[in-house]
mmCIF file with all atom_site columns, C-alpha atoms in Angstrom:
data_model
loop_
_atom_site.group_PDB
_atom_site.id
_atom_site.type_symbol
_atom_site.label_atom_id
_atom_site.label_alt_id
_atom_site.label_comp_id
_atom_site.label_asym_id
_atom_site.label_entity_id
_atom_site.label_seq_id
_atom_site.pdbx_PDB_ins_code
_atom_site.Cartn_x
_atom_site.Cartn_y
_atom_site.Cartn_z
_atom_site.occupancy
_atom_site.B_iso_or_equiv
_atom_site.pdbx_formal_charge
_atom_site.auth_seq_id
_atom_site.auth_comp_id
_atom_site.auth_asym_id
_atom_site.auth_atom_id
_atom_site.pdbx_PDB_model_num
ATOM 1   C CA . ASP A 1 1   ? -4.852  -28.337 7.846   1.00 0.00 ? 25  ASP A CA 1
ATOM 2   C CA . ILE A 1 2   ? -8.220  -29.556 8.989   1.00 0.00 ? 26  ILE A CA 1
ATOM 3   C CA . GLN A 1 3   ? -8.764  -33.276 8.405   1.00 0.00 ? 27  GLN A CA 1
ATOM 4   C CA . MET A 1 4   ? -12.204 -34.655 7.631   1.00 0.00 ? 28  MET A CA 1
ATOM 5   C CA . THR A 1 5   ? -12.926 -38.252 8.611   1.00 0.00 ? 29  THR A CA 1
ATOM 6   C CA . GLN A 1 6   ? -15.959 -39.937 7.147   1.00 0.00 ? 30  GLN A CA 1
ATOM 7   C CA . SER A 1 7   ? -17.510 -43.134 8.437   1.00 0.00 ? 31  SER A CA 1
ATOM 8   C CA . PRO A 1 8   ? -18.252 -45.716 7.401   1.00 0.00 ? 32  PRO A CA 1
ATOM 9   C CA . SER A 1 9   ? -16.150 -45.936 4.249   1.00 0.00 ? 33  SER A CA 1
ATOM 10  C CA . THR A 1 10  ? -18.621 -48.423 2.782   1.00 0.00 ? 34  THR A CA 1
ATOM 11  C CA . LEU A 1 11  ? -22.226 -49.011 3.715   1.00 0.00 ? 35  LEU A CA 1
ATOM 12  C CA . SER A 1 12  ? -24.499 -51.802 2.471   1.00 0.00 ? 36  SER A CA 1
ATOM 13  C CA . ALA A 1 13  ? -28.199 -51.019 2.602   1.00 0.00 ? 37  ALA A CA 1
ATOM 14  C CA . SER A 1 14  ? -31.532 -51.895 1.041   1.00 0.00 ? 38  SER A CA 1
ATOM 15  C CA . VAL A 1 15  ? -34.099 -49.745 -0.680  1.00 0.00 ? 39  VAL A CA 1
ATOM 16  C CA . GLY A 1 16  ? -36.239 -48.109 1.984   1.00 0.00 ? 40  GLY A CA 1
ATOM 17  C CA . ASP A 1 17  ? -33.541 -48.174 4.681   1.00 0.00 ? 41  ASP A CA 1
ATOM 18  C CA . ARG A 1 18  ? -32.660 -45.131 6.742   1.00 0.00 ? 42  ARG A CA 1
ATOM 19  C CA . VAL A 1 19  ? -28.994 -44.371 6.173   1.00 0.00 ? 43  VAL A CA 1
ATOM 20  C CA . THR A 1 20  ? -26.681 -42.163 8.229   1.00 0.00 ? 44  THR A CA 1
ATOM 21  C CA . ILE A 1 21  ? -23.177 -41.080 7.269   1.00 0.00 ? 45  ILE A CA 1
ATOM 22  C CA . THR A 1 22  ? -20.897 -39.271 9.714   1.00 0.00 ? 46  THR A CA 1
ATOM 23  C CA . CYS A 1 23  ? -18.187 -36.708 9.061   1.00 0.00 ? 47  CYS A CA 1
ATOM 24  C CA . ARG A 1 24  ? -15.842 -35.554 11.805  1.00 0.00 ? 48  ARG A CA 1
ATOM 25  C CA . ALA A 1 25  ? -13.545 -32.532 11.591  1.00 0.00 ? 49  ALA A CA 1
ATOM 26  C CA . SER A 1 26  ? -10.181 -32.395 13.351  1.00 0.00 ? 50  SER A CA 1
ATOM 27  C CA . GLN A 1 27  ? -11.140 -28.974 14.712  1.00 0.00 ? 51  GLN A CA 1
ATOM 28  C CA . SER A 1 28  ? -14.244 -26.838 14.812  1.00 0.00 ? 52  SER A CA 1
ATOM 29  C CA . ILE A 1 29  ? -15.555 -25.636 11.463  1.00 0.00 ? 53  ILE A CA 1
ATOM 30  C CA . SER A 1 30  ? -18.739 -24.041 12.801  1.00 0.00 ? 54  SER A CA 1
ATOM 31  C CA . SER A 1 31  ? -21.377 -24.986 10.201  1.00 0.00 ? 55  SER A CA 1
ATOM 32  C CA . TRP A 1 32  ? -19.206 -24.680 7.100   1.00 0.00 ? 56  TRP A CA 1
ATOM 33  C CA . LEU A 1 33  ? -19.868 -28.171 5.831   1.00 0.00 ? 57  LEU A CA 1
ATOM 34  C CA . ALA A 1 34  ? -21.325 -29.409 2.566   1.00 0.00 ? 58  ALA A CA 1
ATOM 35  C CA . TRP A 1 35  ? -22.334 -32.844 1.335   1.00 0.00 ? 59  TRP A CA 1
ATOM 36  C CA . TYR A 1 36  ? -22.048 -34.156 -2.229  1.00 0.00 ? 60  TYR A CA 1
ATOM 37  C CA . GLN A 1 37  ? -23.212 -37.234 -4.091  1.00 0.00 ? 61  GLN A CA 1
ATOM 38  C CA . GLN A 1 38  ? -21.026 -38.702 -6.820  1.00 0.00 ? 62  GLN A CA 1
ATOM 39  C CA . LYS A 1 39  ? -21.902 -41.445 -9.273  1.00 0.00 ? 63  LYS A CA 1
ATOM 40  C CA . PRO A 1 40  ? -19.289 -43.294 -11.353 1.00 0.00 ? 64  PRO A CA 1
ATOM 41  C CA . GLY A 1 41  ? -17.870 -41.212 -14.184 1.00 0.00 ? 65  GLY A CA 1
ATOM 42  C CA . LYS A 1 42  ? -19.765 -38.096 -13.086 1.00 0.00 ? 66  LYS A CA 1
ATOM 43  C CA . ALA A 1 43  ? -18.920 -34.901 -11.269 1.00 0.00 ? 67  ALA A CA 1
ATOM 44  C CA . PRO A 1 44  ? -20.073 -34.547 -7.673  1.00 0.00 ? 68  PRO A CA 1
ATOM 45  C CA . LYS A 1 45  ? -23.513 -33.043 -7.071  1.00 0.00 ? 69  LYS A CA 1
ATOM 46  C CA . LEU A 1 46  ? -24.237 -30.702 -4.168  1.00 0.00 ? 70  LEU A CA 1
ATOM 47  C CA . LEU A 1 47  ? -26.842 -32.001 -1.726  1.00 0.00 ? 71  LEU A CA 1
ATOM 48  C CA . ILE A 1 48  ? -26.485 -30.015 1.494   1.00 0.00 ? 72  ILE A CA 1
ATOM 49  C CA . TYR A 1 49  ? -24.647 -26.795 2.366   1.00 0.00 ? 73  TYR A CA 1
ATOM 50  C CA . LYS A 1 50  ? -24.001 -24.952 5.615   1.00 0.00 ? 74  LYS A CA 1
ATOM 51  C CA . ALA A 1 51  ? -24.457 -28.297 7.402   1.00 0.00 ? 75  ALA A CA 1
ATOM 52  C CA . SER A 1 52  ? -28.238 -28.475 7.108   1.00 0.00 ? 76  SER A CA 1
ATOM 53  C CA . SER A 1 53  ? -29.484 -26.402 4.143   1.00 0.00 ? 77  SER A CA 1
ATOM 54  C CA . LEU A 1 54  ? -30.961 -28.486 1.340   1.00 0.00 ? 78  LEU A CA 1
ATOM 55  C CA . GLU A 1 55  ? -29.823 -27.472 -2.134  1.00 0.00 ? 79  GLU A CA 1
ATOM 56  C CA . SER A 1 56  ? -32.640 -26.565 -4.487  1.00 0.00 ? 80  SER A CA 1
ATOM 57  C CA . GLY A 1 57  ? -33.997 -29.557 -6.367  1.00 0.00 ? 81  GLY A CA 1
ATOM 58  C CA . VAL A 1 58  ? -32.570 -32.153 -3.981  1.00 0.00 ? 82  VAL A CA 1
ATOM 59  C CA . PRO A 1 59  ? -35.185 -34.582 -2.618  1.00 0.00 ? 83  PRO A CA 1
ATOM 60  C CA . SER A 1 60  ? -36.316 -33.957 0.936   1.00 0.00 ? 84  SER A CA 1
ATOM 61  C CA . ARG A 1 61  ? -35.288 -37.474 2.002   1.00 0.00 ? 85  ARG A CA 1
ATOM 62  C CA . PHE A 1 62  ? -31.774 -36.021 2.271   1.00 0.00 ? 86  PHE A CA 1
ATOM 63  C CA . SER A 1 63  ? -31.000 -34.060 5.408   1.00 0.00 ? 87  SER A CA 1
ATOM 64  C CA . GLY A 1 64  ? -27.924 -32.806 7.209   1.00 0.00 ? 88  GLY A CA 1
ATOM 65  C CA . SER A 1 65  ? -27.188 -31.897 10.797  1.00 0.00 ? 89  SER A CA 1
ATOM 66  C CA . GLY A 1 66  ? -24.364 -31.000 13.124  1.00 0.00 ? 90  GLY A CA 1
ATOM 67  C CA . SER A 1 67  ? -21.991 -28.186 13.972  1.00 0.00 ? 91  SER A CA 1
ATOM 68  C CA . GLY A 1 68  ? -18.514 -27.783 15.336  1.00 0.00 ? 92  GLY A CA 1
ATOM 69  C CA . THR A 1 69  ? -16.728 -31.059 14.656  1.00 0.00 ? 93  THR A CA 1
ATOM 70  C CA . GLU A 1 70  ? -19.434 -33.678 14.092  1.00 0.00 ? 94  GLU A CA 1
ATOM 71  C CA . PHE A 1 71  ? -21.862 -33.798 11.218  1.00 0.00 ? 95  PHE A CA 1
ATOM 72  C CA . THR A 1 72  ? -24.286 -36.294 9.735   1.00 0.00 ? 96  THR A CA 1
ATOM 73  C CA . LEU A 1 73  ? -25.970 -36.854 6.406   1.00 0.00 ? 97  LEU A CA 1
ATOM 74  C CA . THR A 1 74  ? -29.190 -38.836 6.623   1.00 0.00 ? 98  THR A CA 1
ATOM 75  C CA . ILE A 1 75  ? -31.189 -40.422 3.832   1.00 0.00 ? 99  ILE A CA 1
ATOM 76  C CA . SER A 1 76  ? -34.581 -41.150 5.354   1.00 0.00 ? 100 SER A CA 1
ATOM 77  C CA . SER A 1 77  ? -35.664 -43.830 2.883   1.00 0.00 ? 101 SER A CA 1
ATOM 78  C CA . LEU A 1 78  ? -32.994 -45.042 0.477   1.00 0.00 ? 102 LEU A CA 1
ATOM 79  C CA . GLN A 1 79  ? -34.043 -45.044 -3.170  1.00 0.00 ? 103 GLN A CA 1
ATOM 80  C CA . PRO A 1 80  ? -32.440 -46.908 -6.101  1.00 0.00 ? 104 PRO A CA 1
ATOM 81  C CA . ASP A 1 81  ? -31.005 -43.625 -7.434  1.00 0.00 ? 105 ASP A CA 1
ATOM 82  C CA . ASP A 1 82  ? -29.188 -43.026 -4.121  1.00 0.00 ? 106 ASP A CA 1
ATOM 83  C CA . PHE A 1 83  ? -26.593 -45.780 -4.516  1.00 0.00 ? 107 PHE A CA 1
ATOM 84  C CA . ALA A 1 84  ? -23.478 -43.666 -4.949  1.00 0.00 ? 108 ALA A CA 1
ATOM 85  C CA . THR A 1 85  ? -20.473 -42.288 -3.091  1.00 0.00 ? 109 THR A CA 1
ATOM 86  C CA . TYR A 1 86  ? -20.989 -39.389 -0.694  1.00 0.00 ? 110 TYR A CA 1
ATOM 87  C CA . TYR A 1 87  ? -18.385 -36.800 0.309   1.00 0.00 ? 111 TYR A CA 1
ATOM 88  C CA . CYS A 1 88  ? -18.338 -34.137 2.963   1.00 0.00 ? 112 CYS A CA 1
ATOM 89  C CA . GLN A 1 89  ? -16.391 -30.907 2.430   1.00 0.00 ? 113 GLN A CA 1
ATOM 90  C CA . GLN A 1 90  ? -15.334 -28.277 4.950   1.00 0.00 ? 114 GLN A CA 1
ATOM 91  C CA . TYR A 1 91  ? -14.218 -24.682 4.770   1.00 0.00 ? 115 TYR A CA 1
ATOM 92  C CA . ASN A 1 92  ? -11.984 -23.034 7.357   1.00 0.00 ? 116 ASN A CA 1
ATOM 93  C CA . SER A 1 93  ? -9.484  -20.185 7.128   1.00 0.00 ? 117 SER A CA 1
ATOM 94  C CA . TYR A 1 94  ? -9.135  -19.991 3.357   1.00 0.00 ? 118 TYR A CA 1
ATOM 95  C CA . SER A 1 95  ? -8.700  -23.748 2.944   1.00 0.00 ? 119 SER A CA 1
ATOM 96  C CA . LEU A 1 96  ? -11.099 -26.485 1.915   1.00 0.00 ? 120 LEU A CA 1
ATOM 97  C CA . THR A 1 97  ? -10.849 -30.235 2.377   1.00 0.00 ? 121 THR A CA 1
ATOM 98  C CA . PHE A 1 98  ? -13.004 -33.216 1.518   1.00 0.00 ? 122 PHE A CA 1
ATOM 99  C CA . GLY A 1 99  ? -13.690 -36.327 3.506   1.00 0.00 ? 123 GLY A CA 1
ATOM 100 C CA . GLY A 1 100 ? -12.546 -39.664 2.169   1.00 0.00 ? 124 GLY A CA 1
ATOM 101 C CA . GLY A 1 101 ? -15.985 -40.668 0.940   1.00 0.00 ? 125 GLY A CA 1
ATOM 102 C CA . THR A 1 102 ? -18.681 -43.195 1.845   1.00 0.00 ? 126 THR A CA 1
ATOM 103 C CA . LYS A 1 103 ? -19.808 -45.666 -0.782  1.00 0.00 ? 127 LYS A CA 1
ATOM 104 C CA . VAL A 1 104 ? -23.438 -46.708 -0.379  1.00 0.00 ? 128 VAL A CA 1
ATOM 105 C CA . GLU A 1 105 ? -23.911 -50.140 -1.913  1.00 0.00 ? 129 GLU A CA 1
ATOM 106 C CA . ILE A 1 106 ? -26.902 -52.348 -2.523  1.00 0.00 ? 130 ILE A CA 1
ATOM 107 C CA . LYS A 1 107 ? -27.294 -54.991 0.167   1.00 0.00 ? 131 LYS A CA 1
ATOM 108 C CA . GLN B 2 1   ? -27.794 -21.895 -17.648 1.00 0.00 ? 8   GLN B CA 1
ATOM 109 C CA . VAL B 2 2   ? -24.171 -21.533 -16.602 1.00 0.00 ? 9   VAL B CA 1
ATOM 110 C CA . GLN B 2 3   ? -21.871 -24.358 -17.624 1.00 0.00 ? 10  GLN B CA 1
ATOM 111 C CA . LEU B 2 4   ? -18.214 -25.123 -17.057 1.00 0.00 ? 11  LEU B CA 1
ATOM 112 C CA . GLN B 2 5   ? -15.982 -26.985 -19.493 1.00 0.00 ? 12  GLN B CA 1
ATOM 113 C CA . GLU B 2 6   ? -12.419 -28.142 -18.902 1.00 0.00 ? 13  GLU B CA 1
ATOM 114 C CA . SER B 2 7   ? -9.940  -28.355 -21.754 1.00 0.00 ? 14  SER B CA 1
ATOM 115 C CA . GLY B 2 8   ? -6.281  -29.190 -22.173 1.00 0.00 ? 15  GLY B CA 1
ATOM 116 C CA . PRO B 2 9   ? -3.850  -32.014 -22.933 1.00 0.00 ? 16  PRO B CA 1
ATOM 117 C CA . GLY B 2 10  ? -4.795  -35.440 -21.686 1.00 0.00 ? 17  GLY B CA 1
ATOM 118 C CA . LEU B 2 11  ? -1.193  -36.609 -21.478 1.00 0.00 ? 18  LEU B CA 1
ATOM 119 C CA . VAL B 2 12  ? 1.709   -34.808 -19.817 1.00 0.00 ? 19  VAL B CA 1
ATOM 120 C CA . LYS B 2 13  ? 5.275   -36.039 -19.409 1.00 0.00 ? 20  LYS B CA 1
ATOM 121 C CA . PRO B 2 14  ? 6.854   -36.324 -15.961 1.00 0.00 ? 21  PRO B CA 1
ATOM 122 C CA . SER B 2 15  ? 8.611   -33.149 -14.755 1.00 0.00 ? 22  SER B CA 1
ATOM 123 C CA . GLN B 2 16  ? 6.635   -31.015 -17.195 1.00 0.00 ? 23  GLN B CA 1
ATOM 124 C CA . THR B 2 17  ? 3.828   -28.556 -16.471 1.00 0.00 ? 24  THR B CA 1
ATOM 125 C CA . LEU B 2 18  ? 0.169   -29.544 -16.600 1.00 0.00 ? 25  LEU B CA 1
ATOM 126 C CA . SER B 2 19  ? -2.010  -26.796 -18.080 1.00 0.00 ? 26  SER B CA 1
ATOM 127 C CA . LEU B 2 20  ? -5.794  -26.773 -18.112 1.00 0.00 ? 27  LEU B CA 1
ATOM 128 C CA . THR B 2 21  ? -8.425  -24.156 -18.906 1.00 0.00 ? 28  THR B CA 1
ATOM 129 C CA . CYS B 2 22  ? -12.010 -23.908 -17.731 1.00 0.00 ? 29  CYS B CA 1
ATOM 130 C CA . THR B 2 23  ? -14.437 -21.999 -19.927 1.00 0.00 ? 30  THR B CA 1
ATOM 131 C CA . VAL B 2 24  ? -17.508 -20.502 -18.307 1.00 0.00 ? 31  VAL B CA 1
ATOM 132 C CA . SER B 2 25  ? -20.526 -20.282 -20.609 1.00 0.00 ? 32  SER B CA 1
ATOM 133 C CA . GLY B 2 26  ? -24.016 -18.929 -20.033 1.00 0.00 ? 33  GLY B CA 1
ATOM 134 C CA . GLY B 2 27  ? -22.865 -16.445 -17.414 1.00 0.00 ? 34  GLY B CA 1
ATOM 135 C CA . SER B 2 28  ? -20.063 -14.076 -16.463 1.00 0.00 ? 35  SER B CA 1
ATOM 136 C CA . ILE B 2 29  ? -16.955 -15.175 -14.613 1.00 0.00 ? 36  ILE B CA 1
ATOM 137 C CA . SER B 2 30  ? -16.891 -11.651 -13.202 1.00 0.00 ? 37  SER B CA 1
ATOM 138 C CA . SER B 2 31  ? -19.912 -12.294 -10.994 1.00 0.00 ? 38  SER B CA 1
ATOM 139 C CA . GLY B 2 32  ? -18.946 -11.171 -7.529  1.00 0.00 ? 39  GLY B CA 1
ATOM 140 C CA . SER B 2 33  ? -20.826 -14.047 -5.934  1.00 0.00 ? 40  SER B CA 1
ATOM 141 C CA . TYR B 2 34  ? -18.362 -16.811 -6.783  1.00 0.00 ? 41  TYR B CA 1
ATOM 142 C CA . TYR B 2 35  ? -14.830 -18.033 -6.621  1.00 0.00 ? 42  TYR B CA 1
ATOM 143 C CA . TRP B 2 36  ? -13.578 -20.341 -9.353  1.00 0.00 ? 43  TRP B CA 1
ATOM 144 C CA . SER B 2 37  ? -11.804 -23.522 -8.306  1.00 0.00 ? 44  SER B CA 1
ATOM 145 C CA . TRP B 2 38  ? -9.907  -26.582 -9.429  1.00 0.00 ? 45  TRP B CA 1
ATOM 146 C CA . ILE B 2 39  ? -10.394 -29.974 -7.794  1.00 0.00 ? 46  ILE B CA 1
ATOM 147 C CA . ARG B 2 40  ? -8.875  -33.310 -8.747  1.00 0.00 ? 47  ARG B CA 1
ATOM 148 C CA . GLN B 2 41  ? -9.649  -36.971 -8.190  1.00 0.00 ? 48  GLN B CA 1
ATOM 149 C CA . PRO B 2 42  ? -7.236  -39.848 -8.832  1.00 0.00 ? 49  PRO B CA 1
ATOM 150 C CA . ALA B 2 43  ? -8.892  -42.972 -10.149 1.00 0.00 ? 50  ALA B CA 1
ATOM 151 C CA . GLY B 2 44  ? -10.796 -44.775 -7.412  1.00 0.00 ? 51  GLY B CA 1
ATOM 152 C CA . LYS B 2 45  ? -9.861  -42.172 -4.798  1.00 0.00 ? 52  LYS B CA 1
ATOM 153 C CA . GLY B 2 46  ? -11.338 -39.117 -3.134  1.00 0.00 ? 53  GLY B CA 1
ATOM 154 C CA . LEU B 2 47  ? -11.512 -35.446 -4.027  1.00 0.00 ? 54  LEU B CA 1
ATOM 155 C CA . GLU B 2 48  ? -8.655  -33.002 -3.480  1.00 0.00 ? 55  GLU B CA 1
ATOM 156 C CA . TRP B 2 49  ? -9.131  -29.234 -3.621  1.00 0.00 ? 56  TRP B CA 1
ATOM 157 C CA . ILE B 2 50  ? -6.305  -27.583 -5.566  1.00 0.00 ? 57  ILE B CA 1
ATOM 158 C CA . GLY B 2 51  ? -7.094  -23.897 -5.261  1.00 0.00 ? 58  GLY B CA 1
ATOM 159 C CA . ARG B 2 52  ? -9.399  -21.029 -6.070  1.00 0.00 ? 59  ARG B CA 1
ATOM 160 C CA . ILE B 2 53  ? -9.374  -17.627 -7.709  1.00 0.00 ? 60  ILE B CA 1
ATOM 161 C CA . TYR B 2 54  ? -11.625 -14.597 -7.502  1.00 0.00 ? 61  TYR B CA 1
ATOM 162 C CA . THR B 2 55  ? -12.450 -12.384 -10.454 1.00 0.00 ? 62  THR B CA 1
ATOM 163 C CA . SER B 2 56  ? -9.981  -9.829  -9.056  1.00 0.00 ? 63  SER B CA 1
ATOM 164 C CA . GLY B 2 57  ? -7.171  -12.366 -9.428  1.00 0.00 ? 64  GLY B CA 1
ATOM 165 C CA . SER B 2 58  ? -6.867  -13.078 -5.704  1.00 0.00 ? 65  SER B CA 1
ATOM 166 C CA . THR B 2 59  ? -5.938  -16.728 -5.095  1.00 0.00 ? 66  THR B CA 1
ATOM 167 C CA . ASN B 2 60  ? -5.768  -19.355 -2.356  1.00 0.00 ? 67  ASN B CA 1
ATOM 168 C CA . TYR B 2 61  ? -4.110  -22.731 -2.785  1.00 0.00 ? 68  TYR B CA 1
ATOM 169 C CA . ASN B 2 62  ? -4.037  -26.087 -1.048  1.00 0.00 ? 69  ASN B CA 1
ATOM 170 C CA . PRO B 2 63  ? -0.904  -25.896 1.142   1.00 0.00 ? 70  PRO B CA 1
ATOM 171 C CA . SER B 2 64  ? 0.185   -29.340 -0.035  1.00 0.00 ? 71  SER B CA 1
ATOM 172 C CA . LEU B 2 65  ? 0.316   -28.166 -3.669  1.00 0.00 ? 72  LEU B CA 1
ATOM 173 C CA . LYS B 2 66  ? 1.017   -24.475 -3.232  1.00 0.00 ? 73  LYS B CA 1
ATOM 174 C CA . SER B 2 67  ? 4.634   -24.577 -4.386  1.00 0.00 ? 74  SER B CA 1
ATOM 175 C CA . ARG B 2 68  ? 3.648   -26.069 -7.764  1.00 0.00 ? 75  ARG B CA 1
ATOM 176 C CA . VAL B 2 69  ? 0.261   -24.459 -8.520  1.00 0.00 ? 76  VAL B CA 1
ATOM 177 C CA . THR B 2 70  ? -0.733  -21.299 -10.335 1.00 0.00 ? 77  THR B CA 1
ATOM 178 C CA . ILE B 2 71  ? -4.358  -20.403 -11.048 1.00 0.00 ? 78  ILE B CA 1
ATOM 179 C CA . SER B 2 72  ? -5.135  -17.414 -13.243 1.00 0.00 ? 79  SER B CA 1
ATOM 180 C CA . VAL B 2 73  ? -8.236  -15.773 -14.679 1.00 0.00 ? 80  VAL B CA 1
ATOM 181 C CA . ASP B 2 74  ? -8.939  -14.146 -18.049 1.00 0.00 ? 81  ASP B CA 1
ATOM 182 C CA . THR B 2 75  ? -12.181 -12.227 -17.706 1.00 0.00 ? 82  THR B CA 1
ATOM 183 C CA . SER B 2 76  ? -12.123 -11.152 -21.359 1.00 0.00 ? 83  SER B CA 1
ATOM 184 C CA . LYS B 2 77  ? -12.367 -14.798 -22.396 1.00 0.00 ? 84  LYS B CA 1
ATOM 185 C CA . ASN B 2 78  ? -14.558 -15.870 -19.458 1.00 0.00 ? 85  ASN B CA 1
ATOM 186 C CA . GLN B 2 79  ? -11.936 -18.468 -18.559 1.00 0.00 ? 86  GLN B CA 1
ATOM 187 C CA . PHE B 2 80  ? -9.716  -19.474 -15.691 1.00 0.00 ? 87  PHE B CA 1
ATOM 188 C CA . SER B 2 81  ? -6.693  -21.711 -15.866 1.00 0.00 ? 88  SER B CA 1
ATOM 189 C CA . LEU B 2 82  ? -4.578  -24.136 -13.871 1.00 0.00 ? 89  LEU B CA 1
ATOM 190 C CA . LYS B 2 83  ? -0.858  -24.728 -14.138 1.00 0.00 ? 90  LYS B CA 1
ATOM 191 C CA . LEU B 2 84  ? 0.759   -27.496 -12.093 1.00 0.00 ? 91  LEU B CA 1
ATOM 192 C CA . SER B 2 85  ? 4.508   -27.768 -12.448 1.00 0.00 ? 92  SER B CA 1
ATOM 193 C CA . SER B 2 86  ? 6.964   -30.629 -12.012 1.00 0.00 ? 93  SER B CA 1
ATOM 194 C CA . VAL B 2 87  ? 4.290   -33.287 -12.386 1.00 0.00 ? 94  VAL B CA 1
ATOM 195 C CA . THR B 2 88  ? 4.751   -36.933 -11.470 1.00 0.00 ? 95  THR B CA 1
ATOM 196 C CA . ALA B 2 89  ? 2.579   -40.015 -11.870 1.00 0.00 ? 96  ALA B CA 1
ATOM 197 C CA . ALA B 2 90  ? 0.918   -39.060 -8.571  1.00 0.00 ? 97  ALA B CA 1
ATOM 198 C CA . ASP B 2 91  ? -0.674  -36.103 -10.388 1.00 0.00 ? 98  ASP B CA 1
ATOM 199 C CA . THR B 2 92  ? -2.595  -38.409 -12.712 1.00 0.00 ? 99  THR B CA 1
ATOM 200 C CA . ALA B 2 93  ? -6.247  -37.693 -12.017 1.00 0.00 ? 100 ALA B CA 1
ATOM 201 C CA . VAL B 2 94  ? -9.535  -36.388 -13.310 1.00 0.00 ? 101 VAL B CA 1
ATOM 202 C CA . TYR B 2 95  ? -9.375  -32.621 -12.962 1.00 0.00 ? 102 TYR B CA 1
ATOM 203 C CA . TYR B 2 96  ? -12.597 -30.704 -12.355 1.00 0.00 ? 103 TYR B CA 1
ATOM 204 C CA . CYS B 2 97  ? -13.261 -27.005 -12.469 1.00 0.00 ? 104 CYS B CA 1
ATOM 205 C CA . ALA B 2 98  ? -16.008 -25.834 -10.155 1.00 0.00 ? 105 ALA B CA 1
ATOM 206 C CA . ARG B 2 99  ? -17.813 -22.739 -8.925  1.00 0.00 ? 106 ARG B CA 1
ATOM 207 C CA . LEU B 2 100 ? -17.504 -21.927 -5.218  1.00 0.00 ? 107 LEU B CA 1
ATOM 208 C CA . ALA B 2 101 ? -20.120 -19.741 -3.566  1.00 0.00 ? 108 ALA B CA 1
ATOM 209 C CA . VAL B 2 102 ? -18.605 -16.736 -1.787  1.00 0.00 ? 109 VAL B CA 1
ATOM 210 C CA . ALA B 2 103 ? -19.281 -16.698 1.969   1.00 0.00 ? 110 ALA B CA 1
ATOM 211 C CA . LEU B 2 104 ? -21.179 -20.005 1.828   1.00 0.00 ? 111 LEU B CA 1
ATOM 212 C CA . TRP B 2 105 ? -18.226 -22.147 0.787   1.00 0.00 ? 112 TRP B CA 1
ATOM 213 C CA . TYR B 2 106 ? -19.830 -24.853 -1.275  1.00 0.00 ? 113 TYR B CA 1
ATOM 214 C CA . PHE B 2 107 ? -19.303 -25.974 -4.865  1.00 0.00 ? 114 PHE B CA 1
ATOM 215 C CA . ASP B 2 108 ? -22.636 -25.616 -6.618  1.00 0.00 ? 115 ASP B CA 1
ATOM 216 C CA . LEU B 2 109 ? -21.555 -26.100 -10.228 1.00 0.00 ? 116 LEU B CA 1
ATOM 217 C CA . TRP B 2 110 ? -18.983 -28.485 -11.662 1.00 0.00 ? 117 TRP B CA 1
ATOM 218 C CA . GLY B 2 111 ? -17.491 -29.207 -15.050 1.00 0.00 ? 118 GLY B CA 1
ATOM 219 C CA . ARG B 2 112 ? -17.631 -32.743 -16.382 1.00 0.00 ? 119 ARG B CA 1
ATOM 220 C CA . GLY B 2 113 ? -13.961 -33.299 -15.602 1.00 0.00 ? 120 GLY B CA 1
ATOM 221 C CA . THR B 2 114 ? -10.980 -34.122 -17.769 1.00 0.00 ? 121 THR B CA 1
ATOM 222 C CA . LEU B 2 115 ? -8.543  -36.991 -17.292 1.00 0.00 ? 122 LEU B CA 1
ATOM 223 C CA . VAL B 2 116 ? -4.897  -36.010 -17.243 1.00 0.00 ? 123 VAL B CA 1
ATOM 224 C CA . THR B 2 117 ? -2.351  -38.804 -17.318 1.00 0.00 ? 124 THR B CA 1
ATOM 225 C CA . VAL B 2 118 ? 1.279   -38.202 -16.413 1.00 0.00 ? 125 VAL B CA 1
ATOM 226 C CA . SER B 2 119 ? 3.433   -40.651 -18.321 1.00 0.00 ? 126 SER B CA 1
ATOM 227 C CA . SER B 2 120 ? 6.475   -40.688 -20.563 1.00 0.00 ? 127 SER B CA 1
#
């Protein structure tokens, strides 16, 4: 199984900060990586797919990059609505796994 | 718009079988563009993919759960279902059904989730 390691596990930031979250795969997954945002008591929401494609309706302050084994999610200017937990998710050879999550907290 | 809704018992006894159904409304489960999946999340923890099914009935499961999981589809009812056997307290979680885009491998639509507690 491919393991997905997210870092950091918790991040404290202020409104307006640029935030970067990293996801590393234990082996190459090409660009088959998605990012989700989850708020307490809610289902995850798709932000980015195929590593860098922005889902329709998602603000442009969210962006994704990377390929192979290292990927990043960047929020260019953190907004109050962005305080949440973020997960990466990979696909490889009929199996899917999620990263452990990154909680973005108010500093 | 298409919506997903999980249903099933909220309490299951240890060693028994957990059974959940996801009803797809506002669209057809027979769309060739999607797989239909189950994902779970224990309280305060991360997401775990359980498995997926295509409208044809073809399935793929998480290797760690494969021996206990069965996912099936009923196109006449626009539903798909999850059965997880021999449950323990470790299976207590919020269970989500979700739609997985074929060939792009992302979950673009989720149900609201249902809490299943395993306890005697």
